[in-house]
Amino acid sequence: MPRTPAVCLLLVSALLTAGACSVGRPDRASSAAVPPGSPTAVQPPSAAAAPALTEAQARAALVTETDLGEPWIPTEGAATWRDGLLKARANRPECQRLLDTVYSEELFGTTTRSRAVTALDDAWDEAQLRYQVVTQRPADVDSTLAWLRTLPKKCASFTATTAQGAVRAGQVSGFELPEIGDAREALRLTLTGESADGEFTLTLDVAAVRVGDDALALTNGGVGDVSADVTQGIAQLGAERLAEIRRQGREQV
């Protein structure tokens, strides 16, 4: 049974269910076309007016194994490739920062609030997925998104040396997300090297989306199959769910 179609079917079903409460998707280019001070500029209602999420609301906004279905299960621990590949010394500072960030799994830093996290394992391909909902100042989230946006150029090609002295070839490329949330960014990191079993490639998708004063962070990676469709689908479902939780929070105030 192919993996990707089954997962995507569940994601599509969930997105159709959430369609009535989908978040607005402003286009960055079109929104910048009219200067904010212009008489014709129309300021849409801001999602940032919602109060900060409670921990319970943040947990409710998570995407879980129930949404994804087979082969995703609650994690059984850190993947063996994490220490062997991500714990490495890159030859460029920005690439080192990226490796440190994905290894620590703190894309937005440690000062965030309303943190809720879920981690899942792909029982077929040994991939791992980590999904996080946080509350942080929009300017801080946008700063992280801007940094991610620079990496496909700064880390298009680099090398990283593991603690065992093995040299890995690294690449960062841009990764497209649907027009979700208020701001978004994603990339794909690959590390290629040799092992006793031959050449291998670690693929790690990294995605972040801001929805008002809240944000989601997603990593999906492994040395087997890593589906871009799954990463994009989870990001979209997560943004829709987070927007709905924020809407419910406003109604309760």
mmCIF file of N, CA and C in Angstrom, residues 123-176:
data_model
loop_
_atom_site.group_PDB
_atom_site.id
_atom_site.type_symbol
_atom_site.label_atom_id
_atom_site.label_comp_id
_atom_site.label_asym_id
_atom_site.label_seq_id
_atom_site.Cartn_x
_atom_site.Cartn_y
_atom_site.Cartn_z
ATOM 1 N N ALA A 123 6.229 4.618 10.747
ATOM 2 C CA ALA A 123 6.590 3.237 11.042
ATOM 3 C C ALA A 123 7.109 2.488 9.822
ATOM 4 N N TRP A 124 6.888 3.032 8.635
ATOM 5 C CA TRP A 124 7.349 2.348 7.427
ATOM 6 C C TRP A 124 8.727 2.823 6.986
ATOM 7 N N ASP A 125 8.940 4.118 6.972
ATOM 8 C CA ASP A 125 10.173 4.673 6.407
ATOM 9 C C ASP A 125 11.129 5.259 7.447
ATOM 10 N N GLU A 126 10.790 5.153 8.734
ATOM 11 C CA GLU A 126 11.631 5.638 9.821
ATOM 12 C C GLU A 126 11.844 7.158 9.768
ATOM 13 N N ALA A 127 10.907 7.860 9.145
ATOM 14 C CA ALA A 127 10.941 9.318 9.192
ATOM 15 C C ALA A 127 10.366 9.769 10.531
ATOM 16 N N GLN A 128 10.661 11.004 10.895
ATOM 17 C CA GLN A 128 10.081 11.586 12.105
ATOM 18 C C GLN A 128 9.497 12.950 11.788
ATOM 19 N N LEU A 129 8.402 13.251 12.460
ATOM 20 C CA LEU A 129 7.716 14.512 12.269
ATOM 21 C C LEU A 129 7.545 15.171 13.636
ATOM 22 N N ARG A 130 7.840 16.464 13.708
ATOM 23 C CA ARG A 130 7.625 17.221 14.943
ATOM 24 C C ARG A 130 6.801 18.455 14.605
ATOM 25 N N TYR A 131 5.726 18.638 15.363
ATOM 26 C CA TYR A 131 4.795 19.734 15.097
ATOM 27 C C TYR A 131 4.614 20.519 16.385
ATOM 28 N N GLN A 132 4.745 21.847 16.314
ATOM 29 C CA GLN A 132 4.762 22.690 17.494
ATOM 30 C C GLN A 132 3.878 23.915 17.284
ATOM 31 N N VAL A 133 3.124 24.295 18.307
ATOM 32 C CA VAL A 133 2.327 25.527 18.300
ATOM 33 C C VAL A 133 2.852 26.426 19.407
ATOM 34 N N VAL A 134 3.133 27.682 19.087
ATOM 35 C CA VAL A 134 3.696 28.615 20.064
ATOM 36 C C VAL A 134 3.000 29.966 19.957
ATOM 37 N N THR A 135 3.103 30.746 21.022
ATOM 38 C CA THR A 135 2.674 32.134 21.018
ATOM 39 C C THR A 135 3.903 33.011 21.150
ATOM 40 N N GLN A 136 4.084 33.910 20.201
ATOM 41 C CA GLN A 136 5.262 34.776 20.188
ATOM 42 C C GLN A 136 4.918 36.069 19.455
ATOM 43 N N ARG A 137 5.629 37.142 19.759
ATOM 44 C CA ARG A 137 5.374 38.414 19.084
ATOM 45 C C ARG A 137 5.497 38.233 17.573
ATOM 46 N N PRO A 138 4.546 38.764 16.803
ATOM 47 C CA PRO A 138 4.616 38.634 15.344
ATOM 48 C C PRO A 138 5.953 39.087 14.769
ATOM 49 N N ALA A 139 6.519 40.162 15.313
ATOM 50 C CA ALA A 139 7.794 40.649 14.788
ATOM 51 C C ALA A 139 8.901 39.622 14.969
ATOM 52 N N ASP A 140 8.865 38.886 16.087
ATOM 53 C CA ASP A 140 9.887 37.865 16.323
ATOM 54 C C ASP A 140 9.701 36.677 15.384
ATOM 55 N N VAL A 141 8.447 36.295 15.180
ATOM 56 C CA VAL A 141 8.187 35.199 14.237
ATOM 57 C C VAL A 141 8.611 35.605 12.832
ATOM 58 N N ASP A 142 8.263 36.826 12.425
ATOM 59 C CA ASP A 142 8.617 37.289 11.088
ATOM 60 C C ASP A 142 10.134 37.370 10.917
ATOM 61 N N SER A 143 10.853 37.674 11.992
ATOM 62 C CA SER A 143 12.310 37.684 11.932
ATOM 63 C C SER A 143 12.846 36.286 11.642
ATOM 64 N N THR A 144 12.250 35.273 12.276
ATOM 65 C CA THR A 144 12.644 33.892 12.004
ATOM 66 C C THR A 144 12.331 33.512 10.558
ATOM 67 N N LEU A 145 11.162 33.915 10.079
ATOM 68 C CA LEU A 145 10.786 33.614 8.698
ATOM 69 C C LEU A 145 11.755 34.278 7.716
ATOM 70 N N ALA A 146 12.134 35.508 8.009
ATOM 71 C CA ALA A 146 13.077 36.214 7.140
ATOM 72 C C ALA A 146 14.426 35.512 7.112
ATOM 73 N N TRP A 147 14.854 35.009 8.262
ATOM 74 C CA TRP A 147 16.125 34.260 8.305
ATOM 75 C C TRP A 147 16.028 32.986 7.470
ATOM 76 N N LEU A 148 14.951 32.248 7.610
ATOM 77 C CA LEU A 148 14.772 31.031 6.816
ATOM 78 C C LEU A 148 14.822 31.343 5.327
ATOM 79 N N ARG A 149 14.275 32.501 4.964
ATOM 80 C CA ARG A 149 14.193 32.878 3.550
ATOM 81 C C ARG A 149 15.576 33.084 2.938
ATOM 82 N N THR A 150 16.571 33.403 3.759
ATOM 83 C CA THR A 150 17.919 33.653 3.228
ATOM 84 C C THR A 150 18.721 32.376 2.997
ATOM 85 N N LEU A 151 18.292 31.276 3.615
ATOM 86 C CA LEU A 151 19.152 30.093 3.649
ATOM 87 C C LEU A 151 19.306 29.359 2.311
ATOM 88 N N PRO A 152 18.282 29.307 1.453
ATOM 89 C CA PRO A 152 18.515 28.659 0.163
ATOM 90 C C PRO A 152 19.647 29.300 -0.640
ATOM 91 N N LYS A 153 19.912 30.571 -0.396
ATOM 92 C CA LYS A 153 21.032 31.230 -1.070
ATOM 93 C C LYS A 153 22.328 31.052 -0.276
ATOM 94 N N LYS A 154 22.273 31.298 1.041
ATOM 95 C CA LYS A 154 23.491 31.235 1.856
ATOM 96 C C LYS A 154 24.002 29.808 2.048
ATOM 97 N N CYS A 155 23.094 28.846 2.029
ATOM 98 C CA CYS A 155 23.483 27.449 2.276
ATOM 99 C C CYS A 155 23.089 26.553 1.112
ATOM 100 N N ALA A 156 23.122 27.117 -0.095
ATOM 101 C CA ALA A 156 22.795 26.317 -1.270
ATOM 102 C C ALA A 156 23.697 25.102 -1.362
ATOM 103 N N SER A 157 24.943 25.264 -0.934
ATOM 104 C CA SER A 157 25.895 24.156 -0.920
ATOM 105 C C SER A 157 26.890 24.392 0.210
ATOM 106 N N PHE A 158 27.028 23.409 1.095
ATOM 107 C CA PHE A 158 27.976 23.532 2.195
ATOM 108 C C PHE A 158 28.404 22.142 2.631
ATOM 109 N N THR A 159 29.364 22.076 3.522
ATOM 110 C CA THR A 159 29.797 20.793 4.073
ATOM 111 C C THR A 159 29.633 20.822 5.584
ATOM 112 N N ALA A 160 29.431 19.650 6.161
ATOM 113 C CA ALA A 160 29.297 19.509 7.610
ATOM 114 C C ALA A 160 30.063 18.270 8.040
ATOM 115 N N THR A 161 30.836 18.401 9.106
ATOM 116 C CA THR A 161 31.653 17.295 9.612
ATOM 117 C C THR A 161 31.080 16.811 10.926
ATOM 118 N N THR A 162 30.788 15.521 11.012
ATOM 119 C CA THR A 162 30.196 14.955 12.223
ATOM 120 C C THR A 162 31.259 14.774 13.301
ATOM 121 N N ALA A 163 30.814 14.429 14.498
ATOM 122 C CA ALA A 163 31.737 14.203 15.615
ATOM 123 C C ALA A 163 32.687 13.048 15.336
ATOM 124 N N GLN A 164 32.290 12.146 14.458
ATOM 125 C CA GLN A 164 33.138 11.011 14.101
ATOM 126 C C GLN A 164 34.089 11.328 12.952
ATOM 127 N N GLY A 165 34.036 12.571 12.450
ATOM 128 C CA GLY A 165 34.931 12.990 11.391
ATOM 129 C C GLY A 165 34.420 12.746 9.992
ATOM 130 N N ALA A 166 33.187 12.266 9.858
ATOM 131 C CA ALA A 166 32.616 12.029 8.530
ATOM 132 C C ALA A 166 32.140 13.344 7.929
ATOM 133 N N VAL A 167 32.450 13.557 6.672
ATOM 134 C CA VAL A 167 32.066 14.793 5.985
ATOM 135 C C VAL A 167 30.791 14.558 5.184
ATOM 136 N N ARG A 168 29.822 15.431 5.382
ATOM 137 C CA ARG A 168 28.550 15.343 4.670
ATOM 138 C C ARG A 168 28.388 16.553 3.760
ATOM 139 N N ALA A 169 27.820 16.317 2.609
ATOM 140 C CA ALA A 169 27.520 17.400 1.670
ATOM 141 C C ALA A 169 26.115 17.904 1.953
ATOM 142 N N GLY A 170 25.995 19.193 2.251
ATOM 143 C CA GLY A 170 24.704 19.770 2.582
ATOM 144 C C GLY A 170 24.168 20.681 1.501
ATOM 145 N N GLN A 171 22.865 20.725 1.403
ATOM 146 C CA GLN A 171 22.188 21.621 0.473
ATOM 147 C C GLN A 171 20.901 22.126 1.116
ATOM 148 N N VAL A 172 20.567 23.371 0.838
ATOM 149 C CA VAL A 172 19.286 23.941 1.270
ATOM 150 C C VAL A 172 18.598 24.513 0.046
ATOM 151 N N SER A 173 17.350 24.157 -0.128
ATOM 152 C CA SER A 173 16.585 24.664 -1.262
ATOM 153 C C SER A 173 15.263 25.220 -0.771
ATOM 154 N N GLY A 174 14.669 26.099 -1.583
ATOM 155 C CA GLY A 174 13.380 26.664 -1.237
ATOM 156 C C GLY A 174 12.294 25.609 -1.283
ATOM 157 N N PHE A 175 11.246 25.833 -0.527
ATOM 158 C CA PHE A 175 10.153 24.864 -0.430
ATOM 159 C C PHE A 175 8.850 25.635 -0.413
ATOM 160 N N GLU A 176 7.960 25.346 -1.337
ATOM 161 C CA GLU A 176 6.726 26.109 -1.474
ATOM 162 C C GLU A 176 5.649 25.613 -0.507
#
